[in-house]
Amino acid sequence: YQQALKDAGLGINPRHILLALESGRRLDSQLIRQVFMAPDAPTAIFLLADFWAPAVYKELQTLGLRVPDDVALVGFDDVVQPGLEGIELTSMAQDFEGIGRSAAELVLQRIEDPDAPAATIVDPTPLRIRRSSPPPRRTASRIAVREPVLVVS
């Protein structure tokens, strides 16, 4: 996340990295309000799991912000979540079956050769662009692309 911001020439604002509370079971609505009511409010949110999309979507609606008109919303997993009526969530699509297959192969290799070096497998994770992430339409004072918010669980 931070490297992508640097590569895009955007600054990193630590207050734009929001952590889920209670071991990832609850979002801090007050923090979301503070970030999105500030003059330098971000124009996008990247969620580390699609699970968070309905709660964030609802909070943005409470603030009078519209997805995608005011804020782009992007998830990670590509798992359909209830509570997103009216939008189709852009998401990074994980191949759960492929990940499971790779993990099983590594376990079998480890059983066969316990001294084999550790392996790292990077599976492709395509971005499924949907209606939640076109460029936001903002007033002139807020049209500049700003650092997105990252929600971490």
mmCIF file with all atom_site columns, C-alpha atoms in Angstrom:
data_model
loop_
_atom_site.group_PDB
_atom_site.id
_atom_site.type_symbol
_atom_site.label_atom_id
_atom_site.label_alt_id
_atom_site.label_comp_id
_atom_site.label_asym_id
_atom_site.label_entity_id
_atom_site.label_seq_id
_atom_site.pdbx_PDB_ins_code
_atom_site.Cartn_x
_atom_site.Cartn_y
_atom_site.Cartn_z
_atom_site.occupancy
_atom_site.B_iso_or_equiv
_atom_site.pdbx_formal_charge
_atom_site.auth_seq_id
_atom_site.auth_comp_id
_atom_site.auth_asym_id
_atom_site.auth_atom_id
_atom_site.pdbx_PDB_model_num
ATOM 1   C CA . TYR A 1 1   ? 0.000   0.000   0.000   1.00 0.00 ? 1   TYR A CA 1
ATOM 2   C CA . GLN A 1 2   ? 2.646   2.482   1.041   1.00 0.00 ? 2   GLN A CA 1
ATOM 3   C CA . GLN A 1 3   ? 4.927   1.552   -1.862  1.00 0.00 ? 3   GLN A CA 1
ATOM 4   C CA . ALA A 1 4   ? 2.064   1.996   -4.328  1.00 0.00 ? 4   ALA A CA 1
ATOM 5   C CA . LEU A 1 5   ? 1.414   5.468   -2.918  1.00 0.00 ? 5   LEU A CA 1
ATOM 6   C CA . LYS A 1 6   ? 5.091   6.375   -3.249  1.00 0.00 ? 6   LYS A CA 1
ATOM 7   C CA . ASP A 1 7   ? 5.179   5.023   -6.810  1.00 0.00 ? 7   ASP A CA 1
ATOM 8   C CA . ALA A 1 8   ? 2.152   7.190   -7.661  1.00 0.00 ? 8   ALA A CA 1
ATOM 9   C CA . GLY A 1 9   ? 3.802   10.267  -6.160  1.00 0.00 ? 9   GLY A CA 1
ATOM 10  C CA . LEU A 1 10  ? 1.262   10.499  -3.334  1.00 0.00 ? 10  LEU A CA 1
ATOM 11  C CA . GLY A 1 11  ? 2.104   11.204  0.281   1.00 0.00 ? 11  GLY A CA 1
ATOM 12  C CA . ILE A 1 12  ? 1.495   8.757   3.101   1.00 0.00 ? 12  ILE A CA 1
ATOM 13  C CA . ASN A 1 13  ? -0.770  10.032  5.841   1.00 0.00 ? 13  ASN A CA 1
ATOM 14  C CA . PRO A 1 14  ? -0.756  7.642   8.838   1.00 0.00 ? 14  PRO A CA 1
ATOM 15  C CA . ARG A 1 15  ? -4.196  8.845   9.925   1.00 0.00 ? 15  ARG A CA 1
ATOM 16  C CA . HIS A 1 16  ? -5.534  7.423   6.661   1.00 0.00 ? 16  HIS A CA 1
ATOM 17  C CA . ILE A 1 17  ? -4.644  3.874   7.703   1.00 0.00 ? 17  ILE A CA 1
ATOM 18  C CA . LEU A 1 18  ? -7.621  2.758   9.761   1.00 0.00 ? 18  LEU A CA 1
ATOM 19  C CA . LEU A 1 19  ? -7.435  -0.360  11.883  1.00 0.00 ? 19  LEU A CA 1
ATOM 20  C CA . ALA A 1 20  ? -10.450 -2.501  12.639  1.00 0.00 ? 20  ALA A CA 1
ATOM 21  C CA . LEU A 1 21  ? -11.208 -2.893  16.333  1.00 0.00 ? 21  LEU A CA 1
ATOM 22  C CA . GLU A 1 22  ? -11.865 -5.966  18.475  1.00 0.00 ? 22  GLU A CA 1
ATOM 23  C CA . SER A 1 23  ? -9.558  -8.245  16.469  1.00 0.00 ? 23  SER A CA 1
ATOM 24  C CA . GLY A 1 24  ? -11.085 -7.175  13.185  1.00 0.00 ? 24  GLY A CA 1
ATOM 25  C CA . ARG A 1 25  ? -14.754 -7.469  14.160  1.00 0.00 ? 25  ARG A CA 1
ATOM 26  C CA . ARG A 1 26  ? -15.675 -3.753  14.291  1.00 0.00 ? 26  ARG A CA 1
ATOM 27  C CA . LEU A 1 27  ? -14.813 -0.514  12.516  1.00 0.00 ? 27  LEU A CA 1
ATOM 28  C CA . ASP A 1 28  ? -14.340 2.763   14.336  1.00 0.00 ? 28  ASP A CA 1
ATOM 29  C CA . SER A 1 29  ? -17.111 4.896   12.824  1.00 0.00 ? 29  SER A CA 1
ATOM 30  C CA . GLN A 1 30  ? -15.789 7.998   14.547  1.00 0.00 ? 30  GLN A CA 1
ATOM 31  C CA . LEU A 1 31  ? -12.413 7.654   12.809  1.00 0.00 ? 31  LEU A CA 1
ATOM 32  C CA . ILE A 1 32  ? -14.089 7.189   9.441   1.00 0.00 ? 32  ILE A CA 1
ATOM 33  C CA . ARG A 1 33  ? -16.133 10.343  10.068  1.00 0.00 ? 33  ARG A CA 1
ATOM 34  C CA . GLN A 1 34  ? -13.026 12.319  11.081  1.00 0.00 ? 34  GLN A CA 1
ATOM 35  C CA . VAL A 1 35  ? -11.120 11.255  7.976   1.00 0.00 ? 35  VAL A CA 1
ATOM 36  C CA . PHE A 1 36  ? -13.951 11.862  5.510   1.00 0.00 ? 36  PHE A CA 1
ATOM 37  C CA . MET A 1 37  ? -15.157 15.163  6.956   1.00 0.00 ? 37  MET A CA 1
ATOM 38  C CA . ALA A 1 38  ? -11.649 16.674  6.914   1.00 0.00 ? 38  ALA A CA 1
ATOM 39  C CA . PRO A 1 39  ? -10.701 19.203  4.207   1.00 0.00 ? 39  PRO A CA 1
ATOM 40  C CA . ASP A 1 40  ? -8.139  16.743  2.806   1.00 0.00 ? 40  ASP A CA 1
ATOM 41  C CA . ALA A 1 41  ? -10.594 13.825  2.721   1.00 0.00 ? 41  ALA A CA 1
ATOM 42  C CA . PRO A 1 42  ? -9.454  10.934  0.527   1.00 0.00 ? 42  PRO A CA 1
ATOM 43  C CA . THR A 1 43  ? -11.192 10.125  -2.724  1.00 0.00 ? 43  THR A CA 1
ATOM 44  C CA . ALA A 1 44  ? -10.934 6.348   -2.319  1.00 0.00 ? 44  ALA A CA 1
ATOM 45  C CA . ILE A 1 45  ? -10.968 3.547   0.218   1.00 0.00 ? 45  ILE A CA 1
ATOM 46  C CA . PHE A 1 46  ? -9.074  0.276   -0.199  1.00 0.00 ? 46  PHE A CA 1
ATOM 47  C CA . LEU A 1 47  ? -10.313 -2.494  2.090   1.00 0.00 ? 47  LEU A CA 1
ATOM 48  C CA . LEU A 1 48  ? -8.125  -5.454  2.984   1.00 0.00 ? 48  LEU A CA 1
ATOM 49  C CA . ALA A 1 49  ? -11.235 -7.633  2.876   1.00 0.00 ? 49  ALA A CA 1
ATOM 50  C CA . ASP A 1 50  ? -14.569 -7.285  1.085   1.00 0.00 ? 50  ASP A CA 1
ATOM 51  C CA . PHE A 1 51  ? -16.098 -8.135  4.465   1.00 0.00 ? 51  PHE A CA 1
ATOM 52  C CA . TRP A 1 52  ? -15.728 -4.469  5.480   1.00 0.00 ? 52  TRP A CA 1
ATOM 53  C CA . ALA A 1 53  ? -17.476 -3.019  2.425   1.00 0.00 ? 53  ALA A CA 1
ATOM 54  C CA . PRO A 1 54  ? -21.072 -2.951  3.793   1.00 0.00 ? 54  PRO A CA 1
ATOM 55  C CA . ALA A 1 55  ? -20.078 -1.219  7.047   1.00 0.00 ? 55  ALA A CA 1
ATOM 56  C CA . VAL A 1 56  ? -17.912 1.353   5.278   1.00 0.00 ? 56  VAL A CA 1
ATOM 57  C CA . TYR A 1 57  ? -20.574 1.894   2.600   1.00 0.00 ? 57  TYR A CA 1
ATOM 58  C CA . LYS A 1 58  ? -23.208 2.508   5.268   1.00 0.00 ? 58  LYS A CA 1
ATOM 59  C CA . GLU A 1 59  ? -20.953 4.945   7.157   1.00 0.00 ? 59  GLU A CA 1
ATOM 60  C CA . LEU A 1 60  ? -20.218 6.891   3.974   1.00 0.00 ? 60  LEU A CA 1
ATOM 61  C CA . GLN A 1 61  ? -23.954 7.115   3.281   1.00 0.00 ? 61  GLN A CA 1
ATOM 62  C CA . THR A 1 62  ? -24.488 8.432   6.818   1.00 0.00 ? 62  THR A CA 1
ATOM 63  C CA . LEU A 1 63  ? -21.993 11.198  5.994   1.00 0.00 ? 63  LEU A CA 1
ATOM 64  C CA . GLY A 1 64  ? -23.886 12.042  2.814   1.00 0.00 ? 64  GLY A CA 1
ATOM 65  C CA . LEU A 1 65  ? -21.133 10.625  0.617   1.00 0.00 ? 65  LEU A CA 1
ATOM 66  C CA . ARG A 1 66  ? -21.995 8.498   -2.398  1.00 0.00 ? 66  ARG A CA 1
ATOM 67  C CA . VAL A 1 67  ? -20.068 5.540   -3.780  1.00 0.00 ? 67  VAL A CA 1
ATOM 68  C CA . PRO A 1 68  ? -18.757 5.979   -6.461  1.00 0.00 ? 68  PRO A CA 1
ATOM 69  C CA . ASP A 1 69  ? -19.691 9.621   -7.080  1.00 0.00 ? 69  ASP A CA 1
ATOM 70  C CA . ASP A 1 70  ? -17.837 11.001  -4.051  1.00 0.00 ? 70  ASP A CA 1
ATOM 71  C CA . VAL A 1 71  ? -15.616 8.132   -2.921  1.00 0.00 ? 71  VAL A CA 1
ATOM 72  C CA . ALA A 1 72  ? -14.330 5.087   -4.793  1.00 0.00 ? 72  ALA A CA 1
ATOM 73  C CA . LEU A 1 73  ? -14.555 1.820   -2.843  1.00 0.00 ? 73  LEU A CA 1
ATOM 74  C CA . VAL A 1 74  ? -12.265 -1.157  -3.557  1.00 0.00 ? 74  VAL A CA 1
ATOM 75  C CA . GLY A 1 75  ? -12.135 -4.454  -1.700  1.00 0.00 ? 75  GLY A CA 1
ATOM 76  C CA . PHE A 1 76  ? -9.908  -7.492  -1.566  1.00 0.00 ? 76  PHE A CA 1
ATOM 77  C CA . ASP A 1 77  ? -11.121 -11.103 -1.903  1.00 0.00 ? 77  ASP A CA 1
ATOM 78  C CA . ASP A 1 78  ? -13.863 -10.740 -4.540  1.00 0.00 ? 78  ASP A CA 1
ATOM 79  C CA . VAL A 1 79  ? -16.396 -12.302 -2.187  1.00 0.00 ? 79  VAL A CA 1
ATOM 80  C CA . VAL A 1 80  ? -19.942 -10.987 -2.604  1.00 0.00 ? 80  VAL A CA 1
ATOM 81  C CA . GLN A 1 81  ? -21.142 -9.212  0.534   1.00 0.00 ? 81  GLN A CA 1
ATOM 82  C CA . PRO A 1 82  ? -24.755 -8.529  1.472   1.00 0.00 ? 82  PRO A CA 1
ATOM 83  C CA . GLY A 1 83  ? -25.624 -4.915  2.218   1.00 0.00 ? 83  GLY A CA 1
ATOM 84  C CA . LEU A 1 84  ? -24.190 -3.393  -0.937  1.00 0.00 ? 84  LEU A CA 1
ATOM 85  C CA . GLU A 1 85  ? -27.445 -2.827  -2.765  1.00 0.00 ? 85  GLU A CA 1
ATOM 86  C CA . GLY A 1 86  ? -26.997 -0.448  -5.635  1.00 0.00 ? 86  GLY A CA 1
ATOM 87  C CA . ILE A 1 87  ? -23.239 -0.876  -6.139  1.00 0.00 ? 87  ILE A CA 1
ATOM 88  C CA . GLU A 1 88  ? -21.006 -3.553  -7.556  1.00 0.00 ? 88  GLU A CA 1
ATOM 89  C CA . LEU A 1 89  ? -17.775 -3.689  -5.560  1.00 0.00 ? 89  LEU A CA 1
ATOM 90  C CA . THR A 1 90  ? -14.453 -3.423  -7.358  1.00 0.00 ? 90  THR A CA 1
ATOM 91  C CA . SER A 1 91  ? -12.187 -6.026  -5.788  1.00 0.00 ? 91  SER A CA 1
ATOM 92  C CA . MET A 1 92  ? -8.895  -7.862  -6.014  1.00 0.00 ? 92  MET A CA 1
ATOM 93  C CA . ALA A 1 93  ? -9.933  -11.416 -6.913  1.00 0.00 ? 93  ALA A CA 1
ATOM 94  C CA . GLN A 1 94  ? -8.169  -14.090 -4.906  1.00 0.00 ? 94  GLN A CA 1
ATOM 95  C CA . ASP A 1 95  ? -8.090  -17.602 -6.325  1.00 0.00 ? 95  ASP A CA 1
ATOM 96  C CA . PHE A 1 96  ? -9.002  -19.480 -3.145  1.00 0.00 ? 96  PHE A CA 1
ATOM 97  C CA . GLU A 1 97  ? -8.922  -22.859 -4.865  1.00 0.00 ? 97  GLU A CA 1
ATOM 98  C CA . GLY A 1 98  ? -5.494  -22.126 -6.354  1.00 0.00 ? 98  GLY A CA 1
ATOM 99  C CA . ILE A 1 99  ? -4.172  -20.931 -2.998  1.00 0.00 ? 99  ILE A CA 1
ATOM 100 C CA . GLY A 1 100 ? -5.438  -24.111 -1.346  1.00 0.00 ? 100 GLY A CA 1
ATOM 101 C CA . ARG A 1 101 ? -3.910  -26.278 -4.074  1.00 0.00 ? 101 ARG A CA 1
ATOM 102 C CA . SER A 1 102 ? -0.542  -24.517 -3.731  1.00 0.00 ? 102 SER A CA 1
ATOM 103 C CA . ALA A 1 103 ? -0.615  -24.886 0.053   1.00 0.00 ? 103 ALA A CA 1
ATOM 104 C CA . ALA A 1 104 ? -1.394  -28.600 -0.215  1.00 0.00 ? 104 ALA A CA 1
ATOM 105 C CA . GLU A 1 105 ? 1.453   -29.088 -2.697  1.00 0.00 ? 105 GLU A CA 1
ATOM 106 C CA . LEU A 1 106 ? 3.868   -27.336 -0.337  1.00 0.00 ? 106 LEU A CA 1
ATOM 107 C CA . VAL A 1 107 ? 2.752   -29.522 2.574   1.00 0.00 ? 107 VAL A CA 1
ATOM 108 C CA . LEU A 1 108 ? 3.222   -32.668 0.495   1.00 0.00 ? 108 LEU A CA 1
ATOM 109 C CA . GLN A 1 109 ? 6.665   -31.481 -0.633  1.00 0.00 ? 109 GLN A CA 1
ATOM 110 C CA . ARG A 1 110 ? 7.628   -30.776 3.006   1.00 0.00 ? 110 ARG A CA 1
ATOM 111 C CA . ILE A 1 111 ? 6.496   -34.276 4.038   1.00 0.00 ? 111 ILE A CA 1
ATOM 112 C CA . GLU A 1 112 ? 8.533   -35.773 1.201   1.00 0.00 ? 112 GLU A CA 1
ATOM 113 C CA . ASP A 1 113 ? 11.614  -33.657 1.935   1.00 0.00 ? 113 ASP A CA 1
ATOM 114 C CA . PRO A 1 114 ? 11.588  -32.052 5.418   1.00 0.00 ? 114 PRO A CA 1
ATOM 115 C CA . ASP A 1 115 ? 14.929  -30.327 4.712   1.00 0.00 ? 115 ASP A CA 1
ATOM 116 C CA . ALA A 1 116 ? 13.813  -28.612 1.508   1.00 0.00 ? 116 ALA A CA 1
ATOM 117 C CA . PRO A 1 117 ? 14.166  -24.828 1.590   1.00 0.00 ? 117 PRO A CA 1
ATOM 118 C CA . ALA A 1 118 ? 11.102  -22.736 2.292   1.00 0.00 ? 118 ALA A CA 1
ATOM 119 C CA . ALA A 1 119 ? 9.196   -21.657 -0.788  1.00 0.00 ? 119 ALA A CA 1
ATOM 120 C CA . THR A 1 120 ? 7.252   -18.524 -1.564  1.00 0.00 ? 120 THR A CA 1
ATOM 121 C CA . ILE A 1 121 ? 4.420   -18.667 -4.054  1.00 0.00 ? 121 ILE A CA 1
ATOM 122 C CA . VAL A 1 122 ? 2.863   -15.523 -5.440  1.00 0.00 ? 122 VAL A CA 1
ATOM 123 C CA . ASP A 1 123 ? -0.501  -16.147 -7.055  1.00 0.00 ? 123 ASP A CA 1
ATOM 124 C CA . PRO A 1 124 ? -1.873  -13.629 -9.542  1.00 0.00 ? 124 PRO A CA 1
ATOM 125 C CA . THR A 1 125 ? -4.627  -11.496 -8.064  1.00 0.00 ? 125 THR A CA 1
ATOM 126 C CA . PRO A 1 126 ? -6.496  -9.678  -10.841 1.00 0.00 ? 126 PRO A CA 1
ATOM 127 C CA . LEU A 1 127 ? -8.373  -6.472  -10.183 1.00 0.00 ? 127 LEU A CA 1
ATOM 128 C CA . ARG A 1 128 ? -12.081 -6.851  -11.032 1.00 0.00 ? 128 ARG A CA 1
ATOM 129 C CA . ILE A 1 129 ? -13.143 -3.306  -11.866 1.00 0.00 ? 129 ILE A CA 1
ATOM 130 C CA . ARG A 1 130 ? -16.819 -2.701  -11.215 1.00 0.00 ? 130 ARG A CA 1
ATOM 131 C CA . ARG A 1 131 ? -19.115 0.250   -10.560 1.00 0.00 ? 131 ARG A CA 1
ATOM 132 C CA . SER A 1 132 ? -17.729 1.195   -7.131  1.00 0.00 ? 132 SER A CA 1
ATOM 133 C CA . SER A 1 133 ? -14.491 2.665   -8.433  1.00 0.00 ? 133 SER A CA 1
ATOM 134 C CA . PRO A 1 134 ? -14.748 5.098   -11.344 1.00 0.00 ? 134 PRO A CA 1
ATOM 135 C CA . PRO A 1 135 ? -12.912 8.381   -10.807 1.00 0.00 ? 135 PRO A CA 1
ATOM 136 C CA . PRO A 1 136 ? -14.853 10.410  -8.221  1.00 0.00 ? 136 PRO A CA 1
ATOM 137 C CA . ARG A 1 137 ? -16.697 13.489  -9.419  1.00 0.00 ? 137 ARG A CA 1
ATOM 138 C CA . ARG A 1 138 ? -15.779 16.270  -6.988  1.00 0.00 ? 138 ARG A CA 1
ATOM 139 C CA . THR A 1 139 ? -16.120 20.005  -6.788  1.00 0.00 ? 139 THR A CA 1
ATOM 140 C CA . ALA A 1 140 ? -13.104 21.935  -8.034  1.00 0.00 ? 140 ALA A CA 1
ATOM 141 C CA . SER A 1 141 ? -11.617 22.229  -4.545  1.00 0.00 ? 141 SER A CA 1
ATOM 142 C CA . ARG A 1 142 ? -11.656 18.451  -4.052  1.00 0.00 ? 142 ARG A CA 1
ATOM 143 C CA . ILE A 1 143 ? -10.994 17.107  -7.524  1.00 0.00 ? 143 ILE A CA 1
ATOM 144 C CA . ALA A 1 144 ? -7.307  16.338  -6.995  1.00 0.00 ? 144 ALA A CA 1
ATOM 145 C CA . VAL A 1 145 ? -6.479  12.709  -6.417  1.00 0.00 ? 145 VAL A CA 1
ATOM 146 C CA . ARG A 1 146 ? -5.619  12.218  -2.782  1.00 0.00 ? 146 ARG A CA 1
ATOM 147 C CA . GLU A 1 147 ? -4.181  9.374   -0.799  1.00 0.00 ? 147 GLU A CA 1
ATOM 148 C CA . PRO A 1 148 ? -6.740  6.597   -0.385  1.00 0.00 ? 148 PRO A CA 1
ATOM 149 C CA . VAL A 1 149 ? -7.737  5.254   3.004   1.00 0.00 ? 149 VAL A CA 1
ATOM 150 C CA . LEU A 1 150 ? -6.640  1.740   3.894   1.00 0.00 ? 150 LEU A CA 1
ATOM 151 C CA . VAL A 1 151 ? -8.791  -0.312  6.277   1.00 0.00 ? 151 VAL A CA 1
ATOM 152 C CA . VAL A 1 152 ? -6.767  -3.064  7.943   1.00 0.00 ? 152 VAL A CA 1
ATOM 153 C CA . SER A 1 153 ? -8.162  -5.890  10.047  1.00 0.00 ? 153 SER A CA 1
#
